[in-house]
mmCIF file of N, CA and C in Angstrom:
data_model
loop_
_atom_site.group_PDB
_atom_site.id
_atom_site.type_symbol
_atom_site.label_atom_id
_atom_site.label_comp_id
_atom_site.label_asym_id
_atom_site.label_seq_id
_atom_site.Cartn_x
_atom_site.Cartn_y
_atom_site.Cartn_z
ATOM 1 N N MET A 1 13.400 37.259 43.546
ATOM 2 C CA MET A 1 13.158 38.431 44.385
ATOM 3 C C MET A 1 14.465 38.850 45.055
ATOM 4 N N LYS A 2 14.807 40.121 44.937
ATOM 5 C CA LYS A 2 16.051 40.641 45.481
ATOM 6 C C LYS A 2 15.971 40.754 47.003
ATOM 7 N N LYS A 3 17.017 40.290 47.672
ATOM 8 C CA LYS A 3 17.089 40.348 49.121
ATOM 9 C C LYS A 3 17.419 41.781 49.563
ATOM 10 N N GLU A 4 16.790 42.221 50.633
ATOM 11 C CA GLU A 4 17.024 43.567 51.138
ATOM 12 C C GLU A 4 18.418 43.675 51.741
ATOM 13 N N ILE A 5 19.073 44.809 51.493
ATOM 14 C CA ILE A 5 20.404 45.044 52.042
ATOM 15 C C ILE A 5 20.253 45.484 53.495
ATOM 16 N N LYS A 6 20.935 44.791 54.407
ATOM 17 C CA LYS A 6 20.879 45.150 55.828
ATOM 18 C C LYS A 6 21.760 46.371 56.069
ATOM 19 N N ILE A 7 21.260 47.268 56.870
ATOM 20 C CA ILE A 7 21.975 48.501 57.184
ATOM 21 C C ILE A 7 22.954 48.225 58.327
ATOM 22 N N LEU A 8 24.185 48.649 58.137
ATOM 23 C CA LEU A 8 25.177 48.557 59.207
ATOM 24 C C LEU A 8 25.027 49.803 60.064
ATOM 25 N N ASP A 9 24.763 49.606 61.338
ATOM 26 C CA ASP A 9 24.493 50.726 62.230
ATOM 27 C C ASP A 9 25.632 50.869 63.236
ATOM 28 N N PHE A 10 26.588 51.717 62.900
ATOM 29 C CA PHE A 10 27.689 51.996 63.811
ATOM 30 C C PHE A 10 28.200 53.399 63.521
ATOM 31 N N LYS A 11 28.983 53.928 64.416
ATOM 32 C CA LYS A 11 29.541 55.264 64.260
ATOM 33 C C LYS A 11 31.067 55.165 64.228
ATOM 34 N N VAL A 12 31.664 56.076 63.492
ATOM 35 C CA VAL A 12 33.111 56.178 63.428
ATOM 36 C C VAL A 12 33.530 57.310 64.352
ATOM 37 N N GLU A 13 34.525 57.049 65.183
ATOM 38 C CA GLU A 13 35.015 58.065 66.104
ATOM 39 C C GLU A 13 36.235 58.731 65.486
ATOM 40 N N ALA A 14 36.051 59.958 65.008
ATOM 41 C CA ALA A 14 37.123 60.680 64.317
ATOM 42 C C ALA A 14 38.325 60.934 65.236
ATOM 43 N N LYS A 15 38.079 61.111 66.529
ATOM 44 C CA LYS A 15 39.160 61.421 67.463
ATOM 45 C C LYS A 15 39.842 60.184 68.029
ATOM 46 N N SER A 16 39.410 59.008 67.598
ATOM 47 C CA SER A 16 39.981 57.759 68.100
ATOM 48 C C SER A 16 41.416 57.584 67.599
ATOM 49 N N ALA A 17 42.211 56.891 68.401
ATOM 50 C CA ALA A 17 43.574 56.544 67.979
ATOM 51 C C ALA A 17 43.535 55.465 66.898
ATOM 52 N N VAL A 18 42.400 54.773 66.786
ATOM 53 C CA VAL A 18 42.239 53.725 65.777
ATOM 54 C C VAL A 18 41.857 54.400 64.459
ATOM 55 N N PRO A 19 42.609 54.124 63.380
ATOM 56 C CA PRO A 19 42.286 54.753 62.097
ATOM 57 C C PRO A 19 40.846 54.467 61.666
ATOM 58 N N VAL A 20 40.262 55.403 60.930
ATOM 59 C CA VAL A 20 38.873 55.299 60.485
ATOM 60 C C VAL A 20 38.644 54.003 59.710
ATOM 61 N N TYR A 21 39.533 53.688 58.756
ATOM 62 C CA TYR A 21 39.326 52.481 57.957
ATOM 63 C C TYR A 21 39.318 51.232 58.833
ATOM 64 N N GLU A 22 40.135 51.229 59.897
ATOM 65 C CA GLU A 22 40.190 50.068 60.800
ATOM 66 C C GLU A 22 38.898 49.972 61.613
ATOM 67 N N GLN A 23 38.332 51.104 62.034
ATOM 68 C CA GLN A 23 37.062 51.096 62.756
ATOM 69 C C GLN A 23 35.950 50.515 61.876
ATOM 70 N N VAL A 24 35.927 50.940 60.617
ATOM 71 C CA VAL A 24 34.905 50.448 59.690
ATOM 72 C C VAL A 24 35.109 48.958 59.449
ATOM 73 N N LYS A 25 36.339 48.553 59.226
ATOM 74 C CA LYS A 25 36.662 47.148 58.972
ATOM 75 C C LYS A 25 36.224 46.272 60.151
ATOM 76 N N GLN A 26 36.538 46.706 61.368
ATOM 77 C CA GLN A 26 36.161 45.933 62.548
ATOM 78 C C GLN A 26 34.647 45.868 62.708
ATOM 79 N N ALA A 27 33.955 46.943 62.388
ATOM 80 C CA ALA A 27 32.491 46.959 62.508
ATOM 81 C C ALA A 27 31.859 45.993 61.507
ATOM 82 N N VAL A 28 32.371 45.972 60.283
ATOM 83 C CA VAL A 28 31.834 45.055 59.274
ATOM 84 C C VAL A 28 32.146 43.615 59.673
ATOM 85 N N LYS A 29 33.377 43.361 60.139
ATOM 86 C CA LYS A 29 33.754 42.011 60.606
ATOM 87 C C LYS A 29 32.829 41.569 61.736
ATOM 88 N N MET A 30 32.576 42.465 62.675
ATOM 89 C CA MET A 30 31.712 42.138 63.815
ATOM 90 C C MET A 30 30.315 41.774 63.329
ATOM 91 N N ALA A 31 29.807 42.516 62.357
ATOM 92 C CA ALA A 31 28.472 42.225 61.819
ATOM 93 C C ALA A 31 28.432 40.851 61.159
ATOM 94 N N ILE A 32 29.536 40.463 60.542
ATOM 95 C CA ILE A 32 29.606 39.158 59.884
ATOM 96 C C ILE A 32 29.790 38.049 60.916
ATOM 97 N N ILE A 33 30.769 38.208 61.787
ATOM 98 C CA ILE A 33 31.086 37.170 62.782
ATOM 99 C C ILE A 33 29.922 36.933 63.733
ATOM 100 N N SER A 34 29.207 38.011 64.091
ATOM 101 C CA SER A 34 28.086 37.884 65.034
ATOM 102 C C SER A 34 26.858 37.237 64.396
ATOM 103 N N GLY A 35 26.869 37.155 63.062
ATOM 104 C CA GLY A 35 25.731 36.552 62.376
ATOM 105 C C GLY A 35 24.683 37.562 61.922
ATOM 106 N N TYR A 36 24.891 38.840 62.240
ATOM 107 C CA TYR A 36 23.943 39.859 61.758
ATOM 108 C C TYR A 36 23.905 39.837 60.229
ATOM 109 N N LEU A 37 25.100 39.782 59.631
ATOM 110 C CA LEU A 37 25.188 39.613 58.184
ATOM 111 C C LEU A 37 25.435 38.136 57.916
ATOM 112 N N GLU A 38 24.661 37.559 57.027
ATOM 113 C CA GLU A 38 24.730 36.121 56.752
ATOM 114 C C GLU A 38 25.306 35.850 55.376
ATOM 115 N N GLU A 39 25.588 34.578 55.127
ATOM 116 C CA GLU A 39 26.132 34.132 53.838
ATOM 117 C C GLU A 39 25.361 34.758 52.681
ATOM 118 N N ASN A 40 26.099 35.349 51.765
ATOM 119 C CA ASN A 40 25.580 35.958 50.535
ATOM 120 C C ASN A 40 24.749 37.219 50.734
ATOM 121 N N ASP A 41 24.667 37.737 51.977
ATOM 122 C CA ASP A 41 24.012 39.033 52.167
ATOM 123 C C ASP A 41 24.828 40.083 51.417
ATOM 124 N N GLN A 42 24.135 40.988 50.761
ATOM 125 C CA GLN A 42 24.825 42.054 50.053
ATOM 126 C C GLN A 42 25.143 43.185 51.014
ATOM 127 N N LEU A 43 26.371 43.702 50.914
ATOM 128 C CA LEU A 43 26.777 44.839 51.733
ATOM 129 C C LEU A 43 26.293 46.126 51.083
ATOM 130 N N MET A 44 26.216 47.176 51.881
ATOM 131 C CA MET A 44 25.902 48.489 51.334
ATOM 132 C C MET A 44 26.961 48.830 50.288
ATOM 133 N N SER A 45 26.586 49.587 49.288
ATOM 134 C CA SER A 45 27.563 49.971 48.273
ATOM 135 C C SER A 45 28.634 50.849 48.915
ATOM 136 N N ILE A 46 29.760 50.954 48.240
ATOM 137 C CA ILE A 46 30.858 51.783 48.730
ATOM 138 C C ILE A 46 30.378 53.215 48.949
ATOM 139 N N ARG A 47 29.650 53.737 47.986
ATOM 140 C CA ARG A 47 29.176 55.118 48.095
ATOM 141 C C ARG A 47 28.133 55.277 49.198
ATOM 142 N N GLU A 48 27.218 54.320 49.307
ATOM 143 C CA GLU A 48 26.180 54.404 50.351
ATOM 144 C C GLU A 48 26.795 54.399 51.744
ATOM 145 N N LEU A 49 27.722 53.456 51.977
ATOM 146 C CA LEU A 49 28.331 53.375 53.307
ATOM 147 C C LEU A 49 29.185 54.601 53.588
ATOM 148 N N GLY A 50 29.905 55.074 52.572
ATOM 149 C CA GLY A 50 30.701 56.292 52.736
ATOM 150 C C GLY A 50 29.828 57.481 53.101
ATOM 151 N N ALA A 51 28.695 57.630 52.390
ATOM 152 C CA ALA A 51 27.776 58.739 52.671
ATOM 153 C C ALA A 51 27.169 58.610 54.062
ATOM 154 N N LYS A 52 26.783 57.376 54.443
ATOM 155 C CA LYS A 52 26.167 57.147 55.760
ATOM 156 C C LYS A 52 27.132 57.514 56.889
ATOM 157 N N LEU A 53 28.411 57.161 56.709
ATOM 158 C CA LEU A 53 29.412 57.407 57.751
ATOM 159 C C LEU A 53 30.112 58.754 57.592
ATOM 160 N N ASN A 54 29.799 59.447 56.484
ATOM 161 C CA ASN A 54 30.427 60.727 56.184
ATOM 162 C C ASN A 54 31.947 60.596 56.050
ATOM 163 N N ILE A 55 32.372 59.555 55.337
ATOM 164 C CA ILE A 55 33.791 59.382 55.054
ATOM 165 C C ILE A 55 33.967 59.115 53.562
ATOM 166 N N HIS A 56 35.153 59.339 53.077
ATOM 167 C CA HIS A 56 35.426 59.250 51.644
ATOM 168 C C HIS A 56 35.218 57.818 51.140
ATOM 169 N N PRO A 57 34.598 57.664 49.971
ATOM 170 C CA PRO A 57 34.385 56.330 49.401
ATOM 171 C C PRO A 57 35.675 55.520 49.215
ATOM 172 N N ASN A 58 36.800 56.209 48.994
ATOM 173 C CA ASN A 58 38.073 55.484 48.859
ATOM 174 C C ASN A 58 38.412 54.709 50.134
ATOM 175 N N THR A 59 38.015 55.244 51.278
ATOM 176 C CA THR A 59 38.249 54.561 52.556
ATOM 177 C C THR A 59 37.421 53.272 52.611
ATOM 178 N N ILE A 60 36.164 53.340 52.199
ATOM 179 C CA ILE A 60 35.299 52.159 52.181
ATOM 180 C C ILE A 60 35.843 51.141 51.175
ATOM 181 N N SER A 61 36.297 51.636 50.042
ATOM 182 C CA SER A 61 36.881 50.759 49.024
ATOM 183 C C SER A 61 38.072 49.994 49.597
ATOM 184 N N LYS A 62 38.908 50.679 50.363
ATOM 185 C CA LYS A 62 40.077 50.048 51.004
ATOM 186 C C LYS A 62 39.617 48.970 51.990
ATOM 187 N N VAL A 63 38.587 49.282 52.772
ATOM 188 C CA VAL A 63 38.044 48.325 53.746
ATOM 189 C C VAL A 63 37.521 47.086 53.030
ATOM 190 N N TYR A 64 36.702 47.279 52.018
ATOM 191 C CA TYR A 64 36.124 46.152 51.285
ATOM 192 C C TYR A 64 37.213 45.314 50.630
ATOM 193 N N TYR A 65 38.225 45.970 50.082
ATOM 194 C CA TYR A 65 39.337 45.239 49.464
ATOM 195 C C TYR A 65 40.030 44.356 50.508
ATOM 196 N N GLN A 66 40.340 44.929 51.676
ATOM 197 C CA GLN A 66 41.018 44.157 52.731
ATOM 198 C C GLN A 66 40.142 43.007 53.218
ATOM 199 N N LEU A 67 38.842 43.252 53.396
ATOM 200 C CA LEU A 67 37.938 42.189 53.838
ATOM 201 C C LEU A 67 37.841 41.087 52.791
ATOM 202 N N GLU A 68 37.911 41.473 51.527
ATOM 203 C CA GLU A 68 37.886 40.473 50.460
ATOM 204 C C GLU A 68 39.168 39.642 50.483
ATOM 205 N N MET A 69 40.304 40.285 50.676
ATOM 206 C CA MET A 69 41.585 39.573 50.741
ATOM 207 C C MET A 69 41.643 38.640 51.958
ATOM 208 N N GLU A 70 40.973 39.024 53.041
ATOM 209 C CA GLU A 70 40.944 38.210 54.259
ATOM 210 C C GLU A 70 39.880 37.116 54.197
ATOM 211 N N GLY A 71 39.058 37.105 53.153
ATOM 212 C CA GLY A 71 38.076 36.047 52.977
ATOM 213 C C GLY A 71 36.748 36.256 53.672
ATOM 214 N N PHE A 72 36.422 37.494 54.042
ATOM 215 C CA PHE A 72 35.152 37.769 54.706
ATOM 216 C C PHE A 72 34.047 38.137 53.728
ATOM 217 N N ILE A 73 34.443 38.666 52.583
ATOM 218 C CA ILE A 73 33.466 39.070 51.577
ATOM 219 C C ILE A 73 33.998 38.709 50.193
ATOM 220 N N TYR A 74 33.118 38.767 49.214
ATOM 221 C CA TYR A 74 33.519 38.590 47.817
ATOM 222 C C TYR A 74 32.767 39.613 46.986
ATOM 223 N N SER A 75 33.300 39.895 45.815
ATOM 224 C CA SER A 75 32.643 40.876 44.951
ATOM 225 C C SER A 75 32.145 40.206 43.690
ATOM 226 N N ARG A 76 31.073 40.784 43.161
ATOM 227 C CA ARG A 76 30.546 40.385 41.856
ATOM 228 C C ARG A 76 30.558 41.629 40.985
ATOM 229 N N GLN A 77 31.282 41.553 39.890
ATOM 230 C CA GLN A 77 31.413 42.695 38.996
ATOM 231 C C GLN A 77 30.050 43.307 38.669
ATOM 232 N N GLY A 78 29.928 44.592 38.925
ATOM 233 C CA GLY A 78 28.706 45.306 38.581
ATOM 234 C C GLY A 78 27.545 45.097 39.532
ATOM 235 N N THR A 79 27.715 44.229 40.516
ATOM 236 C CA THR A 79 26.623 43.925 41.441
ATOM 237 C C THR A 79 26.903 44.415 42.854
ATOM 238 N N GLY A 80 28.147 44.262 43.310
ATOM 239 C CA GLY A 80 28.495 44.714 44.643
ATOM 240 C C GLY A 80 29.294 43.697 45.428
ATOM 241 N N TYR A 81 29.267 43.865 46.737
ATOM 242 C CA TYR A 81 30.024 43.008 47.660
ATOM 243 C C TYR A 81 29.051 42.192 48.498
ATOM 244 N N PHE A 82 29.460 40.954 48.779
ATOM 245 C CA PHE A 82 28.604 40.004 49.473
ATOM 246 C C PHE A 82 29.389 39.284 50.568
ATOM 247 N N VAL A 83 28.662 38.840 51.594
ATOM 248 C CA VAL A 83 29.264 38.141 52.735
ATOM 249 C C VAL A 83 29.648 36.718 52.341
ATOM 250 N N LYS A 84 30.824 36.334 52.799
ATOM 251 C CA LYS A 84 31.339 34.982 52.586
ATOM 252 C C LYS A 84 31.569 34.375 53.973
ATOM 253 N N VAL A 85 30.834 33.334 54.299
ATOM 254 C CA VAL A 85 30.927 32.729 55.629
ATOM 255 C C VAL A 85 31.951 31.588 55.620
ATOM 256 N N ASN A 86 32.867 31.657 56.577
ATOM 257 C CA ASN A 86 33.884 30.625 56.753
ATOM 258 C C ASN A 86 33.957 30.326 58.256
ATOM 259 N N PRO A 87 33.229 29.296 58.733
ATOM 260 C CA PRO A 87 33.142 29.035 60.171
ATOM 261 C C PRO A 87 34.500 28.881 60.878
ATOM 262 N N GLU A 88 35.472 28.226 60.243
ATOM 263 C CA GLU A 88 36.792 28.056 60.875
ATOM 264 C C GLU A 88 37.464 29.403 61.079
ATOM 265 N N LYS A 89 37.451 30.230 60.043
ATOM 266 C CA LYS A 89 38.055 31.564 60.122
ATOM 267 C C LYS A 89 37.324 32.395 61.172
ATOM 268 N N PHE A 90 36.006 32.284 61.204
ATOM 269 C CA PHE A 90 35.219 33.080 62.133
ATOM 270 C C PHE A 90 35.515 32.707 63.577
ATOM 271 N N LYS A 91 35.697 31.427 63.843
ATOM 272 C CA LYS A 91 35.985 30.982 65.205
ATOM 273 C C LYS A 91 37.266 31.647 65.705
ATOM 274 N N LYS A 92 38.292 31.637 64.869
ATOM 275 C CA LYS A 92 39.575 32.253 65.236
ATOM 276 C C LYS A 92 39.418 33.766 65.381
ATOM 277 N N GLU A 93 38.770 34.399 64.412
ATOM 278 C CA GLU A 93 38.570 35.847 64.441
ATOM 279 C C GLU A 93 37.736 36.271 65.648
ATOM 280 N N LYS A 94 36.700 35.490 65.947
ATOM 281 C CA LYS A 94 35.832 35.791 67.088
ATOM 282 C C LYS A 94 36.644 35.773 68.382
ATOM 283 N N HIS A 95 37.501 34.764 68.510
ATOM 284 C CA HIS A 95 38.349 34.650 69.700
ATOM 285 C C HIS A 95 39.318 35.831 69.789
ATOM 286 N N GLU A 96 39.941 36.175 68.668
ATOM 287 C CA GLU A 96 40.881 37.301 68.643
ATOM 288 C C GLU A 96 40.175 38.612 68.965
ATOM 289 N N LEU A 97 38.994 38.793 68.416
ATOM 290 C CA LEU A 97 38.224 40.007 68.670
ATOM 291 C C LEU A 97 37.806 40.088 70.138
ATOM 292 N N PHE A 98 37.410 38.945 70.704
ATOM 293 C CA PHE A 98 37.042 38.917 72.120
ATOM 294 C C PHE A 98 38.238 39.304 72.982
ATOM 295 N N LYS A 99 39.403 38.760 72.674
ATOM 296 C CA LYS A 99 40.610 39.104 73.435
ATOM 297 C C LYS A 99 40.907 40.594 73.328
ATOM 298 N N LYS A 100 40.734 41.146 72.145
ATOM 299 C CA LYS A 100 41.023 42.565 71.929
ATOM 300 C C LYS A 100 40.091 43.447 72.757
ATOM 301 N N VAL A 101 38.781 43.194 72.690
ATOM 302 C CA VAL A 101 37.848 44.039 73.438
ATOM 303 C C VAL A 101 37.996 43.826 74.945
ATOM 304 N N THR A 102 38.370 42.626 75.346
ATOM 305 C CA THR A 102 38.589 42.367 76.768
ATOM 306 C C THR A 102 39.814 43.141 77.262
ATOM 307 N N ARG A 103 40.870 43.146 76.471
ATOM 308 C CA ARG A 103 42.069 43.916 76.847
ATOM 309 C C ARG A 103 41.741 45.406 76.938
ATOM 310 N N GLU A 104 40.931 45.903 75.986
ATOM 311 C CA GLU A 104 40.534 47.313 76.019
ATOM 312 C C GLU A 104 39.734 47.616 77.281
ATOM 313 N N TYR A 105 38.813 46.710 77.614
ATOM 314 C CA TYR A 105 37.998 46.873 78.827
ATOM 315 C C TYR A 105 38.896 46.914 80.062
ATOM 316 N N ILE A 106 39.799 45.964 80.156
ATOM 317 C CA ILE A 106 40.689 45.888 81.324
ATOM 318 C C ILE A 106 41.548 47.141 81.420
ATOM 319 N N SER A 107 42.064 47.589 80.291
ATOM 320 C CA SER A 107 42.900 48.792 80.269
ATOM 321 C C SER A 107 42.116 50.009 80.757
ATOM 322 N N LYS A 108 40.904 50.175 80.268
ATOM 323 C CA LYS A 108 40.084 51.322 80.671
ATOM 324 C C LYS A 108 39.664 51.221 82.130
ATOM 325 N N ALA A 109 39.278 50.028 82.554
ATOM 326 C CA ALA A 109 38.855 49.839 83.949
ATOM 327 C C ALA A 109 40.026 50.084 84.900
ATOM 328 N N THR A 110 41.208 49.654 84.507
ATOM 329 C CA THR A 110 42.404 49.873 85.332
ATOM 330 C C THR A 110 42.686 51.370 85.457
ATOM 331 N N ARG A 111 42.541 52.106 84.345
ATOM 332 C CA ARG A 111 42.737 53.564 84.379
ATOM 333 C C ARG A 111 41.706 54.240 85.278
ATOM 334 N N LEU A 112 40.532 53.623 85.407
ATOM 335 C CA LEU A 112 39.510 54.170 86.298
ATOM 336 C C LEU A 112 39.760 53.793 87.756
ATOM 337 N N GLY A 113 40.770 52.958 87.987
ATOM 338 C CA GLY A 113 41.131 52.598 89.350
ATOM 339 C C GLY A 113 40.538 51.301 89.860
ATOM 340 N N TYR A 114 39.936 50.503 88.975
ATOM 341 C CA TYR A 114 39.360 49.225 89.388
ATOM 342 C C TYR A 114 40.441 48.160 89.556
ATOM 343 N N SER A 115 40.320 47.386 90.618
ATOM 344 C CA SER A 115 41.208 46.235 90.826
ATOM 345 C C SER A 115 40.639 45.058 90.038
ATOM 346 N N PRO A 116 41.428 44.015 89.819
ATOM 347 C CA PRO A 116 40.896 42.832 89.125
ATOM 348 C C PRO A 116 39.653 42.264 89.810
ATOM 349 N N GLU A 117 39.651 42.249 91.138
ATOM 350 C CA GLU A 117 38.500 41.722 91.873
ATOM 351 C C GLU A 117 37.258 42.581 91.651
ATOM 352 N N GLU A 118 37.446 43.906 91.655
ATOM 353 C CA GLU A 118 36.323 44.813 91.424
ATOM 354 C C GLU A 118 35.787 44.657 89.996
ATOM 355 N N MET A 119 36.691 44.460 89.049
ATOM 356 C CA MET A 119 36.268 44.244 87.661
ATOM 357 C C MET A 119 35.412 42.989 87.550
ATOM 358 N N LEU A 120 35.847 41.905 88.205
ATOM 359 C CA LEU A 120 35.073 40.661 88.167
ATOM 360 C C LEU A 120 33.700 40.843 88.796
ATOM 361 N N ASP A 121 33.662 41.554 89.923
ATOM 362 C CA ASP A 121 32.370 41.819 90.573
ATOM 363 C C ASP A 121 31.454 42.618 89.650
ATOM 364 N N GLU A 122 31.995 43.640 89.015
ATOM 365 C CA GLU A 122 31.202 44.457 88.095
ATOM 366 C C GLU A 122 30.717 43.623 86.907
ATOM 367 N N LEU A 123 31.588 42.784 86.377
ATOM 368 C CA LEU A 123 31.201 41.907 85.268
ATOM 369 C C LEU A 123 30.067 40.976 85.672
ATOM 370 N N LYS A 124 30.169 40.408 86.855
ATOM 371 C CA LYS A 124 29.107 39.525 87.345
ATOM 372 C C LYS A 124 27.781 40.276 87.442
ATOM 373 N N ASN A 125 27.847 41.516 87.960
ATOM 374 C CA ASN A 125 26.634 42.326 88.090
ATOM 375 C C ASN A 125 26.034 42.638 86.717
ATOM 376 N N ILE A 126 26.873 43.009 85.778
ATOM 377 C CA ILE A 126 26.392 43.344 84.433
ATOM 378 C C ILE A 126 25.828 42.101 83.749
ATOM 379 N N LEU A 127 26.508 40.977 83.889
ATOM 380 C CA LEU A 127 26.006 39.729 83.304
ATOM 381 C C LEU A 127 24.651 39.359 83.899
ATOM 382 N N ALA A 128 24.478 39.599 85.197
ATOM 383 C CA ALA A 128 23.200 39.303 85.847
ATOM 384 C C ALA A 128 22.086 40.199 85.286
ATOM 385 N N GLU A 129 22.427 41.443 84.949
ATOM 386 C CA GLU A 129 21.448 42.363 84.364
ATOM 387 C C GLU A 129 21.087 41.939 82.940
ATOM 388 N N VAL A 130 22.112 41.593 82.171
ATOM 389 C CA VAL A 130 21.928 41.269 80.763
ATOM 390 C C VAL A 130 21.330 39.885 80.566
ATOM 391 N N SER A 131 21.794 38.921 81.364
ATOM 392 C CA SER A 131 21.318 37.531 81.259
ATOM 393 C C SER A 131 20.924 37.024 82.627
ATOM 394 N N PRO A 132 19.767 37.448 83.131
ATOM 395 C CA PRO A 132 19.377 37.060 84.491
ATOM 396 C C PRO A 132 19.263 35.550 84.684
ATOM 397 N N ASP A 133 19.038 34.810 83.590
ATOM 398 C CA ASP A 133 18.915 33.360 83.700
ATOM 399 C C ASP A 133 20.270 32.672 83.818
ATOM 400 N N LYS A 134 21.360 33.433 83.638
ATOM 401 C CA LYS A 134 22.705 32.848 83.706
ATOM 402 C C LYS A 134 23.495 33.541 84.807
ATOM 403 N N GLN A 135 23.275 33.136 86.027
ATOM 404 C CA GLN A 135 23.969 33.717 87.165
ATOM 405 C C GLN A 135 25.374 33.130 87.289
ATOM 406 N N ILE A 136 26.330 33.962 87.677
ATOM 407 C CA ILE A 136 27.715 33.539 87.845
ATOM 408 C C ILE A 136 27.935 33.181 89.312
ATOM 409 N N GLY A 137 28.471 31.987 89.538
ATOM 410 C CA GLY A 137 28.746 31.533 90.903
ATOM 411 C C GLY A 137 30.091 32.023 91.405
ATOM 412 N N LYS A 138 30.437 31.633 92.625
ATOM 413 C CA LYS A 138 31.686 32.070 93.249
ATOM 414 C C LYS A 138 32.916 31.558 92.505
ATOM 415 N N THR A 139 32.774 30.454 91.798
ATOM 416 C CA THR A 139 33.913 29.896 91.055
ATOM 417 C C THR A 139 34.137 30.615 89.737
ATOM 418 N N GLY A 140 33.202 31.541 89.381
ATOM 419 C CA GLY A 140 33.309 32.237 88.116
ATOM 420 C C GLY A 140 32.599 31.522 86.995
ATOM 421 N N ARG A 141 31.969 30.374 87.312
ATOM 422 C CA ARG A 141 31.236 29.610 86.287
ATOM 423 C C ARG A 141 29.740 29.905 86.391
ATOM 424 N N ILE A 142 29.037 29.647 85.317
ATOM 425 C CA ILE A 142 27.597 29.853 85.310
ATOM 426 C C ILE A 142 26.954 28.813 86.226
ATOM 427 N N LYS A 143 26.085 29.275 87.135
ATOM 428 C CA LYS A 143 25.429 28.365 88.078
ATOM 429 C C LYS A 143 24.647 27.311 87.317
ATOM 430 N N GLY A 144 24.720 26.096 87.798
ATOM 431 C CA GLY A 144 24.058 24.969 87.149
ATOM 432 C C GLY A 144 25.006 24.239 86.211
ATOM 433 N N GLU A 145 26.121 24.910 85.853
ATOM 434 C CA GLU A 145 27.128 24.292 84.989
ATOM 435 C C GLU A 145 28.419 24.061 85.753
ATOM 436 N N GLU A 146 28.393 24.389 87.064
ATOM 437 C CA GLU A 146 29.609 24.261 87.890
ATOM 438 C C GLU A 146 29.902 22.812 88.188
#
């Protein structure tokens, strides 16, 4: 029985300073690293993903090629592209991706006029909303684990 192809649900920002192919590549990596896409899951075809995102299939082809060279996916002739799970690689990539999004957050918050202390307070508030069972204490650690 053929496994259903999971739909990647993200948008490409045409006006972003980040090139379109890089946005797509990061979104696919995130889906893999986060576990949404699992070992041997089939990716959307080049044409399907291109049509869904309204971008040229050559761009998707470039993304898939780079992800294959980086060891995130593999191809089967005539069948398509599939997820390749490598826990060691993912741990490093996950950390790098976290650092990147954190730097982006800090940069944007700083432009909005937030001080480091205000950013931490806001983060604590948001974490309390998202994970009410994991409250952050004064030391910055999760309560009960301090």
